[in-house]
Short mmCIF file of C-alpha atoms and ligand atoms in Angstrom, two decimals:
data_model
loop_
_atom_site.label_atom_id
_atom_site.label_comp_id
_atom_site.label_asym_id
_atom_site.label_seq_id
_atom_site.Cartn_x
_atom_site.Cartn_y
_atom_site.Cartn_z
CA MET A 1 22.27 -14.99 -17.32
CA ASN A 2 18.88 -16.34 -18.87
CA ARG A 3 17.09 -19.84 -17.57
CA ARG A 4 18.60 -21.76 -19.93
CA ASP A 5 22.00 -20.44 -19.48
CA PHE A 6 21.86 -21.15 -15.89
CA LEU A 7 20.44 -24.65 -16.29
CA VAL A 8 22.59 -25.67 -18.57
CA GLY A 9 25.60 -24.17 -16.86
CA GLY A 10 24.35 -25.86 -13.69
CA SER A 11 24.77 -29.20 -15.01
CA ALA A 12 28.01 -28.29 -16.87
CA VAL A 13 29.58 -27.27 -13.56
CA PHE A 14 27.83 -30.69 -11.80
CA GLY A 15 28.49 -32.82 -14.94
CA ALA A 16 31.65 -34.39 -14.81
CA SER A 17 30.78 -35.84 -10.95
CA VAL A 18 27.08 -35.87 -10.80
CA LEU A 19 26.11 -37.09 -14.21
CA SER A 20 29.01 -39.67 -14.46
CA SER A 21 27.10 -41.41 -11.49
CA PHE A 22 23.70 -41.38 -13.08
CA SER A 23 23.37 -45.02 -14.78
CA GLY A 24 21.90 -44.68 -17.81
CA CYS A 25 21.81 -40.91 -17.56
CA SER A 26 24.17 -39.52 -20.44
CA LYS A 27 24.91 -35.21 -20.34
CA SER A 28 22.89 -34.41 -23.31
CA GLN A 29 19.83 -36.39 -22.22
CA PHE A 30 20.18 -34.45 -19.01
CA GLU A 31 20.23 -31.18 -20.87
CA ASP A 32 17.42 -31.62 -23.11
CA LYS A 33 15.38 -32.36 -20.11
CA ASN A 34 16.46 -28.68 -18.84
CA ILE A 35 15.46 -27.12 -22.18
CA ILE A 36 12.16 -28.78 -22.05
CA THR A 37 11.42 -27.39 -18.87
CA ALA A 38 12.77 -23.56 -19.87
CA ASN A 39 10.74 -23.77 -23.10
CA ASN A 40 7.02 -24.72 -21.36
CA SER A 41 6.67 -20.88 -20.30
CA SER A 42 6.40 -19.03 -22.96
CA LYS A 43 7.66 -15.82 -23.00
CA VAL A 44 5.31 -12.68 -21.57
CA LYS A 45 5.65 -8.82 -21.74
CA PHE A 46 3.02 -7.19 -19.37
CA LYS A 47 2.43 -3.49 -19.12
CA LEU A 48 1.99 -2.01 -15.96
CA ALA A 49 1.17 1.43 -14.80
CA THR A 50 1.13 2.77 -11.64
CA SER A 51 -0.25 6.40 -9.74
CA TRP A 52 3.10 7.59 -8.84
CA PRO A 53 5.86 8.85 -11.09
CA LYS A 54 8.04 6.69 -12.05
CA HIS A 55 11.09 7.08 -9.56
CA PHE A 56 8.82 8.07 -6.80
CA PRO A 57 10.53 7.41 -3.75
CA ILE A 58 9.76 4.20 -1.72
CA MET A 59 6.93 3.46 -3.82
CA GLY A 60 8.04 4.12 -7.24
CA GLU A 61 11.28 2.70 -6.54
CA ALA A 62 9.71 -0.84 -5.03
CA VAL A 63 7.63 -1.23 -8.23
CA LEU A 64 10.62 -0.94 -10.62
CA LYS A 65 12.65 -3.19 -8.41
CA PHE A 66 9.59 -5.43 -8.46
CA ALA A 67 9.81 -5.79 -12.54
CA GLU A 68 13.61 -6.40 -12.33
CA ARG A 69 13.63 -8.87 -9.94
CA VAL A 70 10.69 -10.57 -11.92
CA ARG A 71 12.71 -10.37 -14.90
CA GLU A 72 15.64 -11.82 -13.05
CA ILE A 73 13.99 -14.78 -11.36
CA SER A 74 12.06 -15.67 -14.85
CA SER A 75 15.45 -15.18 -16.68
CA GLY A 76 13.74 -12.72 -18.99
CA TYR A 77 10.76 -15.05 -19.60
CA ILE A 78 8.47 -12.28 -17.93
CA ASP A 79 9.08 -9.04 -18.80
CA ILE A 80 7.06 -6.14 -17.30
CA GLN A 81 7.82 -2.63 -18.52
CA VAL A 82 6.59 0.03 -15.79
CA PHE A 83 4.94 3.44 -16.63
CA GLY A 84 4.87 5.88 -14.21
CA LYS A 85 2.07 8.80 -13.81
CA ASP A 86 0.66 10.08 -16.60
CA GLU A 87 3.60 8.06 -19.11
CA LEU A 88 0.54 5.81 -20.28
CA LEU A 89 -2.19 6.65 -18.41
CA PRO A 90 -3.21 9.31 -15.68
CA ALA A 91 -2.69 8.30 -12.17
CA LEU A 92 -6.55 7.52 -11.41
CA ALA A 93 -7.13 5.94 -14.64
CA VAL A 94 -4.93 3.00 -13.97
CA PHE A 95 -8.08 0.86 -12.51
CA ASP A 96 -10.28 0.78 -15.59
CA GLY A 97 -7.16 0.55 -17.77
CA ALA A 98 -6.36 -2.86 -16.17
CA SER A 99 -9.93 -3.42 -16.36
CA THR A 100 -10.21 -3.21 -19.70
CA GLY A 101 -7.05 -4.75 -20.62
CA ALA A 102 -5.57 -1.69 -21.87
CA ILE A 103 -2.67 -2.06 -19.55
CA ASP A 104 -1.57 -5.72 -17.79
CA VAL A 105 -1.39 -4.57 -14.43
CA PHE A 106 -1.28 -1.65 -12.16
CA HIS A 107 0.32 -0.38 -8.84
CA SER A 108 -1.92 2.11 -6.89
CA GLY A 109 -4.06 1.67 -3.67
CA PRO A 110 -7.52 0.64 -3.19
CA TYR A 111 -8.82 4.18 -1.22
CA TYR A 112 -8.67 5.82 -5.09
CA TRP A 113 -11.07 3.45 -6.00
CA LYS A 114 -14.79 4.04 -3.86
CA GLY A 115 -16.43 5.58 -6.90
CA LYS A 116 -16.53 2.07 -7.91
CA SER A 117 -17.76 0.63 -4.58
CA LEU A 118 -17.72 2.41 -1.32
CA SER A 119 -15.86 -0.91 -0.04
CA ILE A 120 -13.40 -1.07 -1.67
CA SER A 121 -11.52 1.75 0.26
CA ILE A 122 -11.40 -0.82 3.00
CA PHE A 123 -9.21 -3.00 1.64
CA GLY A 124 -6.72 0.06 1.58
CA GLY A 125 -7.31 0.99 5.41
CA VAL A 126 -9.92 2.41 7.82
CA PRO A 127 -9.53 5.57 10.38
CA PHE A 128 -8.91 3.82 14.05
CA GLY A 129 -8.81 0.53 12.20
CA MET A 130 -5.91 -2.02 12.05
CA THR A 131 -2.34 -1.77 12.47
CA PRO A 132 -0.12 -3.09 9.37
CA ASP A 133 0.47 -6.65 11.54
CA GLU A 134 -3.28 -6.91 12.40
CA GLY A 135 -4.55 -5.75 8.75
CA LEU A 136 -2.02 -7.79 6.96
CA SER A 137 -3.14 -10.91 9.17
CA TRP A 138 -6.79 -10.03 8.10
CA PHE A 139 -5.89 -10.46 4.65
CA LYS A 140 -4.23 -13.23 5.12
CA TYR A 141 -5.95 -15.31 7.37
CA GLY A 142 -9.17 -13.53 8.51
CA GLY A 143 -10.73 -13.95 4.77
CA GLY A 144 -9.72 -10.19 3.61
CA ILE A 145 -8.41 -10.91 0.51
CA ASP A 146 -11.02 -13.70 -0.46
CA LEU A 147 -13.27 -10.61 -0.19
CA TRP A 148 -10.89 -8.13 -2.10
CA ARG A 149 -10.75 -10.58 -5.38
CA GLU A 150 -14.26 -11.43 -5.23
CA ILE A 151 -15.27 -7.95 -5.52
CA TYR A 152 -12.19 -6.92 -7.87
CA ASP A 153 -13.97 -9.78 -9.94
CA ARG A 154 -16.75 -7.72 -11.32
CA TYR A 155 -14.49 -6.00 -12.89
CA ASN A 156 -12.45 -8.31 -14.49
CA LEU A 157 -9.35 -7.36 -12.01
CA TYR A 158 -7.10 -9.77 -10.10
CA PRO A 159 -5.55 -8.11 -7.07
CA MET A 160 -2.45 -8.85 -4.50
CA LEU A 161 -1.00 -6.82 -2.02
CA GLY A 162 1.66 -4.26 -2.99
CA GLY A 163 3.15 -2.85 0.07
CA ASN A 164 2.22 -0.95 3.05
CA THR A 165 2.88 2.57 4.13
CA GLY A 166 2.94 1.71 8.04
CA PRO A 167 1.27 3.80 10.24
CA GLN A 168 0.84 7.76 8.83
CA MET A 169 0.69 10.90 10.20
CA GLY A 170 -2.24 12.69 11.31
CA GLY A 171 -0.62 15.89 9.69
CA TRP A 172 0.99 19.31 8.97
CA PHE A 173 -1.00 22.20 10.77
CA ARG A 174 -0.34 26.11 10.54
CA LYS A 175 -1.64 26.95 13.85
CA GLU A 176 -1.87 24.20 17.47
CA ILE A 177 -4.79 22.13 17.89
CA LYS A 178 -5.47 22.60 21.41
CA SER A 179 -9.03 21.67 21.32
CA LYS A 180 -11.63 20.22 19.17
CA ALA A 181 -12.97 23.68 18.69
CA ASP A 182 -9.84 24.59 17.05
CA LEU A 183 -10.62 21.81 13.96
CA LYS A 184 -13.70 24.10 13.14
CA GLY A 185 -13.27 25.83 9.85
CA LEU A 186 -10.01 24.58 8.97
CA LYS A 187 -9.16 23.95 5.59
CA MET A 188 -7.37 20.87 5.36
CA ARG A 189 -6.34 18.60 2.44
CA ILE A 190 -7.17 14.99 3.26
CA PRO A 191 -8.77 12.90 1.03
CA GLY A 192 -10.78 9.33 1.35
CA LEU A 193 -12.55 8.01 4.49
CA ALA A 194 -10.01 10.20 6.80
CA GLY A 195 -11.74 13.73 4.69
CA GLU A 196 -15.18 12.16 5.98
CA LEU A 197 -14.13 11.93 9.21
CA PHE A 198 -12.24 14.98 9.38
CA ALA A 199 -15.44 16.66 8.11
CA ARG A 200 -17.67 15.30 10.51
CA LEU A 201 -15.18 16.72 13.40
CA GLY A 202 -15.85 20.40 11.44
CA VAL A 203 -13.03 20.49 8.91
CA ASN A 204 -13.24 21.56 5.43
CA PRO A 205 -11.84 18.83 3.31
CA ILE A 206 -10.17 19.86 0.15
CA LEU A 207 -8.74 17.60 -2.45
CA LEU A 208 -5.66 18.44 -4.20
CA SER A 209 -2.88 17.03 -6.04
CA ALA A 210 0.54 16.68 -4.80
CA GLY A 211 1.96 19.41 -6.73
CA ASP A 212 -0.10 22.25 -5.65
CA ILE A 213 0.34 21.25 -1.77
CA PHE A 214 3.39 22.74 -0.27
CA THR A 215 2.18 26.12 -2.17
CA ALA A 216 -1.36 25.96 -0.87
CA LEU A 217 -0.13 25.48 2.87
CA GLU A 218 2.55 28.35 2.57
CA ARG A 219 0.29 30.95 1.22
CA GLY A 220 -2.47 29.75 3.68
CA THR A 221 -5.00 28.68 1.08
CA ILE A 222 -5.18 25.73 3.57
CA ASP A 223 -4.33 25.61 6.81
CA ALA A 224 -3.24 21.83 7.44
CA THR A 225 -2.08 18.80 5.58
CA GLU A 226 -1.98 15.21 6.01
CA TRP A 227 0.29 13.50 3.37
CA VAL A 228 2.49 10.17 4.43
CA GLY A 229 4.95 9.88 7.11
CA PRO A 230 8.18 12.09 8.25
CA ALA A 231 10.29 9.79 5.08
CA LEU A 232 7.61 11.42 2.30
CA ASP A 233 6.60 14.51 4.25
CA ILE A 234 10.13 15.89 4.44
CA LYS A 235 10.52 15.84 0.17
CA MET A 236 7.60 18.04 -0.06
CA GLY A 237 9.13 20.45 2.59
CA PHE A 238 6.11 21.10 4.77
CA HIS A 239 8.21 21.85 7.79
CA LYS A 240 8.91 24.91 6.06
CA VAL A 241 5.66 26.43 6.21
CA ALA A 242 3.70 24.60 9.15
CA ASN A 243 4.77 24.23 12.51
CA TYR A 244 2.64 22.01 14.13
CA TYR A 245 2.95 18.21 13.21
CA TYR A 246 0.57 15.44 14.60
CA SER A 247 0.22 11.58 14.68
CA GLY A 248 -3.00 10.41 13.35
CA TRP A 249 -5.39 7.44 13.61
CA THR A 250 -6.78 8.31 10.15
CA GLU A 251 -4.25 5.95 8.10
CA PRO A 252 -2.69 3.30 10.92
CA GLY A 253 -1.49 1.32 8.12
CA SER A 254 -2.23 1.71 4.73
CA ILE A 255 -2.50 -0.71 1.77
CA LEU A 256 -1.27 -0.68 -1.58
CA GLU A 257 -2.02 -2.99 -4.52
CA LEU A 258 -0.74 -4.62 -7.50
CA THR A 259 -3.84 -5.31 -9.73
CA PHE A 260 -3.91 -7.39 -12.93
CA ASN A 261 -5.94 -7.66 -15.31
CA LYS A 262 -7.70 -11.30 -15.13
CA ASN A 263 -6.99 -12.43 -18.65
CA SER A 264 -3.22 -11.60 -18.74
CA TRP A 265 -3.24 -13.09 -14.90
CA ASN A 266 -4.85 -16.49 -16.26
CA LYS A 267 -2.48 -16.40 -19.33
CA LEU A 268 0.26 -17.31 -17.07
CA SER A 269 1.66 -20.69 -16.15
CA ASN A 270 1.50 -21.73 -12.76
CA GLU A 271 5.08 -21.56 -12.46
CA GLN A 272 4.94 -17.95 -13.81
CA LYS A 273 2.33 -17.08 -11.50
CA LEU A 274 4.50 -18.07 -8.67
CA MET A 275 7.26 -16.36 -9.20
CA ILE A 276 5.05 -12.66 -9.27
CA GLU A 277 3.68 -13.84 -6.23
CA LEU A 278 6.65 -14.62 -4.84
CA VAL A 279 8.44 -11.09 -5.71
CA ALA A 280 5.09 -9.37 -5.00
CA HIS A 281 5.59 -11.12 -1.44
CA LYS A 282 9.01 -9.54 -1.25
CA MET A 283 7.62 -6.25 -2.34
CA ASN A 284 4.85 -6.05 0.17
CA THR A 285 6.98 -6.97 3.01
CA ASN A 286 9.70 -4.83 2.18
CA MET A 287 8.13 -1.99 1.81
CA LEU A 288 7.09 -1.99 5.40
CA PHE A 289 10.40 -2.28 6.60
CA GLU A 290 11.64 0.44 4.32
CA PHE A 291 8.92 3.02 5.52
CA GLN A 292 9.74 2.12 9.29
CA SER A 293 13.54 2.72 8.30
CA GLU A 294 13.05 5.77 6.60
CA ASN A 295 10.43 7.33 8.48
CA SER A 296 12.70 6.91 11.99
CA LYS A 297 15.37 8.63 10.13
CA ALA A 298 13.36 11.48 8.67
CA LEU A 299 11.90 11.86 12.06
CA GLU A 300 15.23 12.37 13.58
CA LEU A 301 16.53 14.82 10.92
CA LEU A 302 13.01 16.60 11.28
CA ALA A 303 13.54 17.07 15.35
CA GLN A 304 17.17 17.78 15.08
CA GLU A 305 16.98 20.67 12.65
CA ASN A 306 13.61 22.41 13.07
CA LYS A 307 13.42 23.35 16.58
CA ASN A 308 10.39 25.23 15.86
CA ILE A 309 8.65 22.29 14.96
CA LYS A 310 6.08 20.62 17.61
CA ILE A 311 5.69 17.07 17.09
CA GLY A 312 3.32 15.09 19.12
CA ASN A 313 -0.21 13.61 19.40
CA PHE A 314 -3.59 15.74 19.10
CA PRO A 315 -5.31 16.26 22.37
CA ASP A 316 -7.18 13.48 24.39
CA GLU A 317 -10.32 15.78 23.55
CA VAL A 318 -9.78 15.53 19.67
CA THR A 319 -9.03 12.01 19.97
CA GLU A 320 -12.05 10.97 21.45
CA PHE A 321 -14.42 13.18 19.71
CA ALA A 322 -12.73 11.48 16.37
CA ARG A 323 -12.77 8.21 17.61
CA GLU A 324 -16.63 8.27 18.22
CA GLU A 325 -17.36 9.77 15.19
CA ASN A 326 -15.70 7.36 13.19
CA LYS A 327 -18.07 4.48 14.60
CA LYS A 328 -20.97 6.69 13.54
CA LEU A 329 -19.24 7.12 9.85
CA MET A 330 -19.22 3.67 9.78
CA ALA A 331 -22.19 2.68 11.00
CA GLU A 332 -24.00 5.27 8.54
CA LEU A 333 -21.93 4.14 5.42
CA SER A 334 -22.85 0.13 6.27
CA GLU A 335 -26.52 1.10 6.52
CA LYS A 336 -25.86 2.65 3.08
CA ASP A 337 -24.00 0.06 1.26
CA LYS A 338 -24.68 -3.08 1.92
CA GLU A 339 -21.24 -4.29 0.28
CA PHE A 340 -19.40 -1.82 2.68
CA GLU A 341 -21.35 -3.34 5.62
CA ARG A 342 -20.51 -6.80 4.81
CA VAL A 343 -16.79 -6.12 4.42
CA TYR A 344 -16.73 -3.82 7.07
CA LYS A 345 -17.94 -6.41 9.53
CA SER A 346 -15.74 -8.91 8.50
CA TYR A 347 -12.95 -6.15 9.04
CA ASN A 348 -14.22 -4.98 12.18
CA ASP A 349 -14.75 -8.34 13.79
CA PHE A 350 -11.19 -9.44 12.93
CA GLN A 351 -9.88 -6.21 14.63
CA ARG A 352 -12.05 -6.64 17.43
CA ILE A 353 -10.44 -9.85 18.63
CA ASN A 354 -7.02 -8.95 17.46
CA SER A 355 -6.91 -6.07 19.35
CA LYS A 356 -7.32 -8.05 22.53
CA TRP A 357 -4.52 -9.75 21.97
CA SER A 358 -1.93 -6.62 20.45
CA ASP A 359 -3.28 -4.96 23.70
CA LEU A 360 -1.99 -7.36 26.13
CA SER A 361 1.58 -8.11 24.11
CA MET A 362 2.30 -4.82 21.68
CA ARG A 363 0.52 -1.87 23.86
CA ASN A 364 1.75 -3.14 27.28
CA TYR A 365 5.43 -4.01 25.58
CA LEU A 366 5.50 -0.37 24.16
CA ASN A 367 4.24 1.39 27.29
CA SER A 368 7.07 -1.20 29.42
CA ARG A 369 9.58 -0.16 27.27
CA GLY A 370 9.27 3.44 27.78
CA1 CA B 1 -2.21 9.98 3.91
#
C-alpha cells in the first residue's frame, strides 16, 4: 500500500462517522489535503553500497532490512537500492564513492578509514575503550556525533550510527597463551588499532581478506586470528583448526556506520530525513540485540560440541601488559596527530567519568550475579 492509498484508505474507514461530525469539511476536501501532503515529498532513489557481501549474516541482512523498512515507512517514496561488496564498488572504495557522489550512501565501519584521518578510527572503537552502552552515550550525549560529523564534513559526508557488534572476542590461537612471552613472534590476522597494539606485544599483525583467513590458520601460515564473536566466528569454522579462544579487550563494542553523501542527504525533505533517522536508529539498536542473542547461542554450541576447545581470558599478565602498552600507544598517536588527540581526549574524558558509574553499577552487578 503506498502512502496515498493509506491516507485515502484511512479517511475512507473513518469517513462515515468522523467526517460527518466535521462541520464545513466535506469528504473531498479532507482527501485533497492528504494528497497534497503526500505529494510534498518527491520520490528519491538512492544507491547504497556496503563493505560486506549482500547477505552477510547480521550486518548485511540488517542493511537489506533497513532499505526495506525505509521503503515501507515512506510508502515507496524513498527507494534505497542496496549493493553488496564488489557489486558496485570494492569493500574499501565505498567511502570515496559516497564522498564523490558516485553512490548516495554506504554501510561500513569507521575503523577502515584511518588512512583519511587517524582520528576516524576512534569512532569505530578503541582498545580498552568504552562498552557499547558507554560508547553510544558518548556519541549521543558526549559530543561524539558532532566531532564525527565535523570531520566527515571535509569529505562531503554525513555519518550516522548504523550498528554495533557488541563486545568482540580476542581471537583464535593454535597454541595456548600462558604468558606474554608466548605472544612473541606469533603471526596473527588482526587489523586497525588492535593490530598496532598487538604489534607492541610482540605479535606480527597480518592483513588478510575474509576469504583467506581459514586456510591460512589451517595451514599454520598464521598462528592466530581475530574476527568478531562466536556468532560470526563459528560460520568461519575457526574452531575446527584452533583450540584456544580468548575473550578480548581490543574491540569492546565496534561501531558500524551509515554514511550519506551530503548533497544526497540535503536534498531530502525534513520528513524524509526523519524517516531515515528513525529506521537507522532501529537498525543500530537492533543489531546490538541480535549480536547479543546470536553470540550467546553460538557460544553454547561451541562449548557443547567441541570439548577440545578452551574458551577463556588471556592470562592477567598479558592483559595488564596490553593495558599499559595501549596507554602508551594512545599517547604516541595523540602526540603525532593533533586531530587524533582532540577526538581521543573527548572519548577518553567521557570514558573516565562513565567507567566510575559502570564499575559501581554493572561491574558490581555482574560480579554479584555470579
Ligand atoms: Ca574484529
